[in-house]
Amino acid sequence: MSSGPGAASAPAPDPHDSPPTSDAPAARPARKSSMFSSLRVRNYRLFFMGQVVSNIGTWMQRIAQDWLVLSLTGSSAAVGITTALQFLPMLLFGLYGGVLVDRLRKRPALLVTQSAMALTAIALAVLTLTGHVQVWHVYVAAFAVGLATVVDNPARQSFVSELVGPGQLQNAVSLNSANFQSARLVGPAVAGILITGVGTGYAFLFNGLSFIAPLTGLLLMRARELHVVERAPRGKGQLREGVRYVTGRPELIWPIVLVGFVGTFAFNFPVYLSAFADDVFHAGAGAYSMFNTLMAVGSVAGALLAARRGTARLRLLILAAMAFGALEILAATTPTLWMFALLMVPLGLFGMTVNVTTNTSIQMSTDPAMRGRVMALYMMVFLGGSPVGAPIVGWITDTYGARVGLAAGGAVAALAAAVIGLILARVGNLRLSVGWHRGHPRVRFVPREQEALAPAA
């Protein structure tokens, strides 16, 4: 595992399939027995348990927020605007947030950002429960949460390496994703019950109170057990330095470009799923919650499978993104609610594979001193694309229907994956190899140098 700009930085043949040989043999035998190995670390265990509670609240608020806006306006485009406002700060200020994260101590920064998001949720709960909520209140709350995530997201992502160290990074990142998606199994279901039973306000209130758990976990951590990374000194040009660092490394820039396309056009599920539940199948909030829950089942499976893998391969990222786009196109054509709902499981699995594979491959290929800026750029592209994509797909969905909107998003994802896969193959001087291995067909990219040296061998 390389954490610096050394071996992993050059566009060598198939760099995603070539981790340092000293790490690989040790990792393989322990894969099956080390799925939850990061939880043996006390600080990470506190972090993980706090996030379990907070993530449930986050998913409850997501469902309640989308449904409240749809109820107030009757417009999928308005849901898209809400999503856009929540992620607009990441698009505008994400890189500056990364610079701050590289300068600051992660734990105090997280205490501030988590507290800010808790207060925002409680304020929205009060407005809703008192009957004074208007759609612009939701817009302001979404934008405020977005401002907090500018620092919170890269801080949480890079803080994981300080909790567990480089040896457990792959496992911890995968478990974080499983944690977030497991909460998706509970949050939408509880939110659906609350929305239909007592209204959206109590979902916002639960989310605000849920932040007590991660804040307590952060306060209970032992500072002496953290794998502290040297903070970047304050100086000029650090933003440009981070951008140059990423653009000079194909194994960083092209996965980020890919998730930019996927996040902008294919991951706008608040728009797609609310429209399918309300306009296509006329099934209400219960169906919307069910869609999210089933997608979470697939996402948890994808995250746990990633925790078992010892490496994050870029070829897996490309194939998963193509499959994800193809499944969205297929889902858009399904005639019945139950067929659409069943497709949410593989959609969640391949979507999470794209997310985790990109996240881990980027972190494991980045110098720790640059990790805040690199992860901020990654999150800015992945999440910040929503302000661009959400209003567009919302308009397409309102104008041409939910089926056209979902199919268009899937087509963009699949096409982007195919093109970037070819670019990575060309940069890495690879060729497509089709053959048989142990009685099974195998399609892979192999270095052209191997083909040229074969006669001499």
Short mmCIF file of C-alpha atoms in Angstrom, two decimals:
data_model
loop_
_atom_site.label_atom_id
_atom_site.label_comp_id
_atom_site.label_asym_id
_atom_site.label_seq_id
_atom_site.Cartn_x
_atom_site.Cartn_y
_atom_site.Cartn_z
CA MET A 1 0.00 0.00 0.00
CA SER A 2 1.48 3.29 -1.09
CA SER A 3 0.45 6.44 0.70
CA GLY A 4 2.74 8.76 -1.17
CA PRO A 5 3.40 9.87 -4.72
CA GLY A 6 5.80 7.05 -5.46
CA ALA A 7 4.92 3.85 -7.23
CA ALA A 8 1.22 4.50 -7.35
CA SER A 9 1.60 7.87 -9.06
CA ALA A 10 2.98 6.79 -12.41
CA PRO A 11 0.66 5.59 -15.16
CA ALA A 12 2.30 2.21 -15.11
CA PRO A 13 0.62 -0.72 -16.82
CA ASP A 14 -2.53 -1.51 -14.89
CA PRO A 15 -1.56 0.30 -11.69
CA HIS A 16 -4.88 -0.65 -10.10
CA ASP A 17 -3.96 -4.31 -10.33
CA SER A 18 -0.44 -3.90 -9.01
CA PRO A 19 -0.27 -3.05 -5.31
CA PRO A 20 3.15 -3.36 -3.74
CA THR A 21 4.04 -7.00 -3.54
CA SER A 22 5.09 -6.79 0.09
CA ASP A 23 1.50 -6.04 1.12
CA ALA A 24 -0.43 -8.33 -1.16
CA PRO A 25 0.59 -11.75 0.11
CA ALA A 26 -0.08 -10.77 3.69
CA ALA A 27 -3.51 -9.40 2.86
CA ARG A 28 -4.92 -12.36 0.92
CA PRO A 29 -5.05 -15.03 3.61
CA ALA A 30 -6.81 -12.72 6.07
CA ARG A 31 -9.51 -11.39 3.78
CA LYS A 32 -12.32 -13.66 4.94
CA SER A 33 -11.53 -13.39 8.63
CA SER A 34 -10.85 -9.65 8.75
CA MET A 35 -14.10 -8.16 7.46
CA PHE A 36 -14.60 -6.30 10.77
CA SER A 37 -10.96 -6.02 11.85
CA SER A 38 -11.05 -2.22 12.14
CA LEU A 39 -13.59 -2.49 14.95
CA ARG A 40 -10.85 -3.88 17.21
CA VAL A 41 -9.46 -0.32 17.35
CA ARG A 42 -11.16 1.47 20.27
CA ASN A 43 -11.19 4.96 18.72
CA TYR A 44 -12.60 3.66 15.45
CA ARG A 45 -15.19 1.63 17.35
CA LEU A 46 -16.41 4.80 19.09
CA PHE A 47 -16.50 6.62 15.77
CA PHE A 48 -18.36 3.73 14.11
CA MET A 49 -21.02 3.40 16.83
CA GLY A 50 -21.67 7.13 16.88
CA GLN A 51 -22.13 7.15 13.13
CA VAL A 52 -24.63 4.25 13.33
CA VAL A 53 -27.05 6.43 15.28
CA SER A 54 -26.35 9.64 13.37
CA ASN A 55 -26.65 7.97 9.96
CA ILE A 56 -30.12 6.67 10.81
CA GLY A 57 -31.15 10.23 11.59
CA THR A 58 -29.53 11.49 8.39
CA TRP A 59 -31.52 9.06 6.26
CA MET A 60 -34.72 9.94 8.10
CA GLN A 61 -34.14 13.62 7.35
CA ARG A 62 -33.35 12.93 3.70
CA ILE A 63 -36.64 11.11 3.18
CA ALA A 64 -38.64 13.63 5.22
CA GLN A 65 -37.02 16.60 3.50
CA ASP A 66 -37.71 15.31 -0.01
CA TRP A 67 -41.29 14.38 0.84
CA LEU A 68 -41.96 17.69 2.59
CA VAL A 69 -40.80 19.65 -0.45
CA LEU A 70 -42.87 17.46 -2.77
CA SER A 71 -45.91 17.95 -0.50
CA LEU A 72 -45.45 21.72 -0.34
CA THR A 73 -44.86 22.24 -4.07
CA GLY A 74 -45.98 19.13 -5.99
CA SER A 75 -42.87 19.51 -8.15
CA SER A 76 -40.00 17.09 -8.78
CA ALA A 77 -37.97 20.07 -9.94
CA ALA A 78 -38.37 21.60 -6.45
CA VAL A 79 -36.98 18.37 -4.95
CA GLY A 80 -34.08 18.73 -7.35
CA ILE A 81 -33.53 22.34 -6.27
CA THR A 82 -33.40 21.23 -2.62
CA THR A 83 -30.81 18.59 -3.46
CA ALA A 84 -28.87 21.15 -5.48
CA LEU A 85 -28.82 23.67 -2.63
CA GLN A 86 -27.57 21.04 -0.20
CA PHE A 87 -24.62 20.20 -2.42
CA LEU A 88 -23.99 23.63 -3.97
CA PRO A 89 -21.58 24.69 -1.18
CA MET A 90 -19.45 21.64 -1.90
CA LEU A 91 -19.25 22.67 -5.53
CA LEU A 92 -18.38 26.28 -4.68
CA PHE A 93 -16.13 25.88 -1.66
CA GLY A 94 -15.15 22.19 -1.58
CA LEU A 95 -11.49 22.73 -2.45
CA TYR A 96 -11.13 25.44 0.18
CA GLY A 97 -12.64 23.03 2.69
CA GLY A 98 -9.94 20.52 1.80
CA VAL A 99 -7.22 23.10 2.38
CA LEU A 100 -8.70 23.84 5.83
CA VAL A 101 -8.90 20.14 6.68
CA ASP A 102 -5.21 19.64 5.86
CA ARG A 103 -4.38 22.54 8.21
CA LEU A 104 -6.75 21.70 11.09
CA ARG A 105 -6.90 18.95 13.67
CA LYS A 106 -9.65 16.63 12.49
CA ARG A 107 -11.39 15.84 15.79
CA PRO A 108 -12.08 19.47 16.88
CA ALA A 109 -13.18 20.30 13.34
CA LEU A 110 -15.70 17.44 13.39
CA LEU A 111 -17.05 18.53 16.77
CA VAL A 112 -17.89 21.93 15.24
CA THR A 113 -19.41 20.65 11.99
CA GLN A 114 -21.49 17.92 13.63
CA SER A 115 -22.86 20.43 16.14
CA ALA A 116 -23.81 22.82 13.35
CA MET A 117 -25.75 20.14 11.48
CA ALA A 118 -27.55 19.14 14.69
CA LEU A 119 -28.73 22.70 15.28
CA THR A 120 -29.94 23.02 11.68
CA ALA A 121 -32.05 19.85 11.96
CA ILE A 122 -33.59 20.99 15.25
CA ALA A 123 -34.48 24.40 13.79
CA LEU A 124 -36.23 22.74 10.83
CA ALA A 125 -38.05 20.42 13.26
CA VAL A 126 -39.37 23.38 15.26
CA LEU A 127 -40.61 25.15 12.11
CA THR A 128 -42.34 22.01 10.86
CA LEU A 129 -43.91 20.96 14.16
CA THR A 130 -45.28 24.46 14.77
CA GLY A 131 -46.84 24.58 11.29
CA HIS A 132 -44.79 27.55 10.10
CA VAL A 133 -42.55 25.73 7.62
CA GLN A 134 -42.38 27.02 4.07
CA VAL A 135 -40.40 25.66 1.16
CA TRP A 136 -37.81 28.44 1.44
CA HIS A 137 -37.11 27.32 5.01
CA VAL A 138 -36.20 23.89 3.67
CA TYR A 139 -34.00 25.49 1.02
CA VAL A 140 -32.12 27.51 3.66
CA ALA A 141 -31.70 24.45 5.90
CA ALA A 142 -30.40 22.37 3.01
CA PHE A 143 -27.88 25.08 2.10
CA ALA A 144 -26.76 25.39 5.73
CA VAL A 145 -26.13 21.65 5.97
CA GLY A 146 -24.21 21.92 2.72
CA LEU A 147 -21.94 24.59 4.19
CA ALA A 148 -21.12 22.35 7.16
CA THR A 149 -20.34 19.39 4.91
CA VAL A 150 -17.72 21.42 3.04
CA VAL A 151 -15.44 20.76 6.01
CA ASP A 152 -17.22 17.77 7.55
CA ASN A 153 -16.97 15.42 4.57
CA PRO A 154 -13.23 15.63 3.85
CA ALA A 155 -12.51 15.76 7.59
CA ARG A 156 -14.45 12.54 8.24
CA GLN A 157 -12.93 10.82 5.23
CA SER A 158 -9.34 11.68 6.14
CA PHE A 159 -9.91 11.20 9.90
CA VAL A 160 -10.43 7.47 9.28
CA SER A 161 -6.73 7.01 8.52
CA GLU A 162 -5.86 8.69 11.84
CA LEU A 163 -8.19 6.32 13.66
CA VAL A 164 -6.91 3.02 12.23
CA GLY A 165 -3.62 3.72 10.46
CA PRO A 166 -2.72 2.78 6.89
CA GLY A 167 -2.87 -0.98 7.47
CA GLN A 168 -6.63 -0.94 8.17
CA LEU A 169 -7.65 1.90 5.84
CA GLN A 170 -9.28 -0.23 3.14
CA ASN A 171 -11.30 -2.16 5.71
CA ALA A 172 -12.34 0.93 7.69
CA VAL A 173 -13.49 2.87 4.61
CA SER A 174 -15.58 -0.10 3.49
CA LEU A 175 -17.12 -0.51 6.94
CA ASN A 176 -17.96 3.20 7.00
CA SER A 177 -19.89 2.73 3.78
CA ALA A 178 -21.61 -0.37 5.16
CA ASN A 179 -22.48 1.64 8.26
CA PHE A 180 -24.03 4.45 6.23
CA GLN A 181 -25.99 2.09 4.03
CA SER A 182 -27.12 -0.13 6.93
CA ALA A 183 -28.69 2.97 8.42
CA ARG A 184 -30.51 3.31 5.12
CA LEU A 185 -32.29 0.06 5.96
CA VAL A 186 -33.72 1.59 9.14
CA GLY A 187 -33.93 5.33 8.47
CA PRO A 188 -36.28 5.37 5.45
CA ALA A 189 -38.56 2.76 7.03
CA VAL A 190 -38.87 4.73 10.27
CA ALA A 191 -39.24 7.97 8.32
CA GLY A 192 -42.08 6.47 6.29
CA ILE A 193 -43.89 5.48 9.48
CA LEU A 194 -43.38 8.91 11.05
CA ILE A 195 -44.40 10.82 7.91
CA THR A 196 -47.64 8.87 7.48
CA GLY A 197 -48.34 8.76 11.23
CA VAL A 198 -47.35 12.08 12.83
CA GLY A 199 -45.69 14.14 10.08
CA THR A 200 -42.20 15.07 8.89
CA GLY A 201 -41.27 17.26 11.86
CA TYR A 202 -40.44 14.37 14.18
CA ALA A 203 -38.03 12.92 11.60
CA PHE A 204 -36.12 16.21 11.65
CA LEU A 205 -36.16 16.22 15.46
CA PHE A 206 -34.77 12.68 15.65
CA ASN A 207 -31.96 13.62 13.29
CA GLY A 208 -31.02 16.63 15.40
CA LEU A 209 -30.88 14.58 18.60
CA SER A 210 -29.01 11.73 16.87
CA PHE A 211 -25.87 13.88 16.65
CA ILE A 212 -25.41 13.40 20.40
CA ALA A 213 -23.98 9.94 19.64
CA PRO A 214 -21.07 10.95 17.32
CA LEU A 215 -20.28 13.99 19.44
CA THR A 216 -20.01 11.77 22.52
CA GLY A 217 -17.82 9.31 20.62
CA LEU A 218 -15.45 12.07 19.52
CA LEU A 219 -15.14 13.36 23.08
CA LEU A 220 -14.41 9.88 24.47
CA MET A 221 -11.58 9.10 22.04
CA ARG A 222 -8.01 8.74 23.33
CA ALA A 223 -5.88 11.33 21.58
CA ARG A 224 -2.66 9.41 22.28
CA GLU A 225 -3.94 6.45 20.22
CA LEU A 226 -4.59 8.47 17.07
CA HIS A 227 -2.25 8.02 14.08
CA VAL A 228 -1.74 11.74 13.77
CA VAL A 229 -0.70 13.05 10.37
CA GLU A 230 1.47 16.15 10.21
CA ARG A 231 -0.73 19.09 9.35
CA ALA A 232 0.01 21.23 6.34
CA PRO A 233 1.41 24.65 7.32
CA ARG A 234 -0.48 27.74 6.35
CA GLY A 235 0.84 29.06 3.07
CA LYS A 236 0.03 30.37 -0.38
CA GLY A 237 -0.72 28.17 -3.35
CA GLN A 238 -1.98 25.14 -1.40
CA LEU A 239 -5.19 24.98 -3.40
CA ARG A 240 -3.31 24.98 -6.69
CA GLU A 241 -0.86 22.45 -5.27
CA GLY A 242 -3.71 20.04 -4.53
CA VAL A 243 -5.21 20.41 -8.00
CA ARG A 244 -1.80 19.87 -9.66
CA TYR A 245 -1.21 16.80 -7.48
CA VAL A 246 -4.45 15.19 -8.70
CA THR A 247 -4.27 16.19 -12.36
CA GLY A 248 -0.75 14.79 -12.65
CA ARG A 249 -1.86 11.29 -11.62
CA PRO A 250 -4.13 9.34 -13.99
CA GLU A 251 -5.10 6.87 -11.25
CA LEU A 252 -6.58 9.82 -9.34
CA ILE A 253 -7.99 12.20 -11.94
CA TRP A 254 -9.88 9.73 -14.15
CA PRO A 255 -11.80 7.97 -11.35
CA ILE A 256 -12.76 11.41 -10.06
CA VAL A 257 -13.99 12.41 -13.53
CA LEU A 258 -16.01 9.20 -13.73
CA VAL A 259 -17.74 9.66 -10.38
CA GLY A 260 -18.42 13.24 -11.43
CA PHE A 261 -20.56 12.00 -14.33
CA VAL A 262 -22.17 9.29 -12.20
CA GLY A 263 -22.88 11.62 -9.26
CA THR A 264 -24.22 14.42 -11.45
CA PHE A 265 -26.64 12.44 -13.59
CA ALA A 266 -27.13 8.91 -12.24
CA PHE A 267 -27.17 9.32 -8.45
CA ASN A 268 -30.07 11.78 -8.27
CA PHE A 269 -32.31 9.22 -6.57
CA PRO A 270 -34.28 11.77 -4.50
CA VAL A 271 -35.64 13.07 -7.81
CA TYR A 272 -36.02 9.70 -9.56
CA LEU A 273 -37.49 7.61 -6.76
CA SER A 274 -39.93 10.22 -5.46
CA ALA A 275 -41.22 10.69 -9.03
CA PHE A 276 -41.60 6.93 -9.58
CA ALA A 277 -43.40 6.50 -6.25
CA ASP A 278 -45.74 9.45 -6.78
CA ASP A 279 -46.26 9.86 -10.54
CA VAL A 280 -45.55 6.45 -12.10
CA PHE A 281 -46.88 3.96 -9.54
CA HIS A 282 -49.07 6.35 -7.46
CA ALA A 283 -48.00 4.54 -4.29
CA GLY A 284 -47.08 7.41 -1.95
CA ALA A 285 -44.43 7.83 0.73
CA GLY A 286 -44.48 4.16 1.71
CA ALA A 287 -43.24 3.08 -1.72
CA TYR A 288 -40.60 5.82 -1.72
CA SER A 289 -39.28 4.54 1.60
CA MET A 290 -39.40 0.95 0.33
CA PHE A 291 -37.34 1.84 -2.75
CA ASN A 292 -34.68 3.44 -0.58
CA THR A 293 -34.67 0.50 1.83
CA LEU A 294 -34.22 -2.08 -0.92
CA MET A 295 -31.45 -0.03 -2.47
CA ALA A 296 -29.79 0.01 0.94
CA VAL A 297 -29.88 -3.79 1.08
CA GLY A 298 -27.80 -3.92 -2.10
CA SER A 299 -25.56 -1.12 -0.87
CA VAL A 300 -24.75 -2.92 2.37
CA ALA A 301 -23.91 -6.06 0.42
CA GLY A 302 -21.65 -4.06 -1.87
CA ALA A 303 -19.86 -2.40 1.05
CA LEU A 304 -19.30 -5.68 2.91
CA LEU A 305 -17.96 -7.33 -0.24
CA ALA A 306 -15.55 -4.39 -0.56
CA ALA A 307 -14.42 -4.94 3.04
CA ARG A 308 -13.39 -8.49 2.10
CA ARG A 309 -11.33 -7.37 -0.87
CA GLY A 310 -7.66 -6.58 -0.33
CA THR A 311 -7.31 -4.09 -3.17
CA ALA A 312 -9.41 -1.45 -4.92
CA ARG A 313 -9.08 -2.13 -8.65
CA LEU A 314 -9.90 0.49 -11.25
CA ARG A 315 -11.12 -2.14 -13.69
CA LEU A 316 -13.74 -3.11 -11.08
CA LEU A 317 -14.75 0.55 -10.87
CA ILE A 318 -15.24 0.76 -14.64
CA LEU A 319 -17.27 -2.46 -14.85
CA ALA A 320 -19.39 -1.54 -11.84
CA ALA A 321 -20.18 1.90 -13.27
CA MET A 322 -21.20 0.37 -16.61
CA ALA A 323 -23.43 -2.18 -14.86
CA PHE A 324 -24.93 0.57 -12.69
CA GLY A 325 -25.87 2.65 -15.73
CA ALA A 326 -27.30 -0.37 -17.56
CA LEU A 327 -29.44 -1.29 -14.55
CA GLU A 328 -30.87 2.23 -14.38
CA ILE A 329 -31.89 1.98 -18.03
CA LEU A 330 -33.50 -1.40 -17.32
CA ALA A 331 -35.30 -0.07 -14.24
CA ALA A 332 -36.70 2.80 -16.29
CA THR A 333 -38.50 0.33 -18.57
CA THR A 334 -40.05 -1.89 -15.88
CA PRO A 335 -43.86 -1.97 -16.12
CA THR A 336 -44.72 -2.86 -12.52
CA LEU A 337 -43.87 -1.58 -9.07
CA TRP A 338 -42.52 -4.89 -7.76
CA MET A 339 -40.12 -5.31 -10.71
CA PHE A 340 -38.85 -1.77 -10.21
CA ALA A 341 -38.46 -2.37 -6.48
CA LEU A 342 -36.46 -5.60 -6.98
CA LEU A 343 -34.01 -3.80 -9.26
CA MET A 344 -33.18 -1.41 -6.42
CA VAL A 345 -31.09 -4.19 -4.79
CA PRO A 346 -28.54 -4.66 -7.62
CA LEU A 347 -28.60 -0.91 -8.25
CA GLY A 348 -27.55 -0.37 -4.65
CA LEU A 349 -24.85 -3.04 -4.88
CA PHE A 350 -23.19 -1.66 -8.00
CA GLY A 351 -23.64 1.95 -6.92
CA MET A 352 -21.88 1.21 -3.63
CA THR A 353 -19.13 -0.69 -5.46
CA VAL A 354 -18.48 2.44 -7.53
CA ASN A 355 -18.44 4.61 -4.40
CA VAL A 356 -16.22 2.43 -2.19
CA THR A 357 -13.79 1.46 -4.95
CA THR A 358 -13.23 5.09 -5.90
CA ASN A 359 -12.90 6.23 -2.30
CA THR A 360 -10.41 3.58 -1.22
CA SER A 361 -8.30 3.64 -4.38
CA ILE A 362 -7.94 7.43 -4.10
CA GLN A 363 -7.08 7.40 -0.39
CA MET A 364 -4.58 4.57 -0.75
CA SER A 365 -2.83 6.35 -3.63
CA THR A 366 -2.59 9.75 -1.94
CA ASP A 367 0.12 11.24 0.25
CA PRO A 368 -1.33 11.72 3.78
CA ALA A 369 -0.34 15.40 3.78
CA MET A 370 -2.47 15.91 0.65
CA ARG A 371 -5.38 13.68 1.64
CA GLY A 372 -7.70 16.45 2.82
CA ARG A 373 -7.40 18.36 -0.44
CA VAL A 374 -7.64 15.25 -2.60
CA MET A 375 -10.70 13.95 -0.76
CA ALA A 376 -12.27 17.40 -0.89
CA LEU A 377 -11.84 17.43 -4.67
CA TYR A 378 -13.31 13.94 -4.87
CA MET A 379 -16.30 14.89 -2.69
CA MET A 380 -16.69 18.19 -4.52
CA VAL A 381 -16.99 16.41 -7.84
CA PHE A 382 -19.10 13.50 -6.58
CA LEU A 383 -21.48 15.47 -4.38
CA GLY A 384 -21.04 18.93 -5.87
CA GLY A 385 -22.20 17.71 -9.26
CA SER A 386 -25.73 17.49 -7.88
CA PRO A 387 -26.35 21.26 -8.08
CA VAL A 388 -25.77 20.93 -11.81
CA GLY A 389 -27.47 17.59 -12.35
CA ALA A 390 -30.45 17.71 -9.98
CA PRO A 391 -32.30 20.64 -11.63
CA ILE A 392 -31.56 19.17 -15.06
CA VAL A 393 -32.85 15.69 -14.27
CA GLY A 394 -35.72 17.26 -12.31
CA TRP A 395 -36.72 19.26 -15.38
CA ILE A 396 -36.39 16.20 -17.64
CA THR A 397 -38.48 14.18 -15.19
CA ASP A 398 -41.20 16.84 -14.98
CA THR A 399 -41.24 17.43 -18.74
CA TYR A 400 -40.75 13.97 -20.24
CA GLY A 401 -41.57 11.68 -17.33
CA ALA A 402 -39.69 9.75 -14.67
CA ARG A 403 -38.82 6.88 -17.03
CA VAL A 404 -37.01 9.14 -19.48
CA GLY A 405 -35.18 10.92 -16.68
CA LEU A 406 -33.89 7.70 -15.10
CA ALA A 407 -32.91 6.16 -18.46
CA ALA A 408 -31.00 9.30 -19.44
CA GLY A 409 -29.03 9.27 -16.17
CA GLY A 410 -28.14 5.61 -16.63
CA ALA A 411 -27.04 6.18 -20.21
CA VAL A 412 -24.66 8.96 -19.16
CA ALA A 413 -23.11 6.75 -16.46
CA ALA A 414 -22.61 3.76 -18.75
CA LEU A 415 -21.15 5.84 -21.59
CA ALA A 416 -18.80 7.74 -19.27
CA ALA A 417 -17.53 4.46 -17.77
CA ALA A 418 -16.85 2.98 -21.21
CA VAL A 419 -14.98 6.06 -22.46
CA ILE A 420 -12.88 6.49 -19.30
CA GLY A 421 -12.10 2.78 -19.25
CA LEU A 422 -10.63 3.11 -22.73
CA ILE A 423 -8.69 6.22 -21.69
CA LEU A 424 -7.19 4.44 -18.66
CA ALA A 425 -6.25 1.50 -20.84
CA ARG A 426 -4.52 3.79 -23.33
CA VAL A 427 -2.71 5.78 -20.62
CA GLY A 428 -1.57 2.57 -18.96
CA ASN A 429 -0.48 1.11 -22.32
CA LEU A 430 -2.89 -1.79 -21.97
CA ARG A 431 -4.74 -3.99 -24.42
CA LEU A 432 -7.93 -6.01 -24.13
CA SER A 433 -7.31 -9.71 -23.59
CA VAL A 434 -10.10 -12.24 -24.15
CA GLY A 435 -9.43 -15.87 -23.30
CA TRP A 436 -10.11 -18.81 -21.02
CA HIS A 437 -8.90 -19.36 -17.48
CA ARG A 438 -9.56 -22.65 -15.66
CA GLY A 439 -12.42 -23.47 -17.97
CA HIS A 440 -14.10 -20.04 -17.73
CA PRO A 441 -14.06 -17.08 -20.12
CA ARG A 442 -11.95 -14.14 -18.90
CA VAL A 443 -11.90 -10.56 -20.20
CA ARG A 444 -9.19 -8.28 -18.85
CA PHE A 445 -6.68 -5.58 -19.70
CA VAL A 446 -3.02 -6.63 -19.84
CA PRO A 447 0.18 -4.62 -20.45
CA ARG A 448 1.22 -4.38 -24.09
CA GLU A 449 4.82 -4.94 -23.00
CA GLN A 450 3.92 -8.50 -22.03
CA GLU A 451 2.76 -9.15 -25.59
CA ALA A 452 5.94 -7.62 -27.03
CA LEU A 453 8.25 -9.60 -24.73
CA ALA A 454 6.49 -12.94 -25.13
CA PRO A 455 8.53 -14.14 -28.20
CA ALA A 456 11.80 -13.30 -26.45
CA ALA A 457 10.77 -15.29 -23.36
#
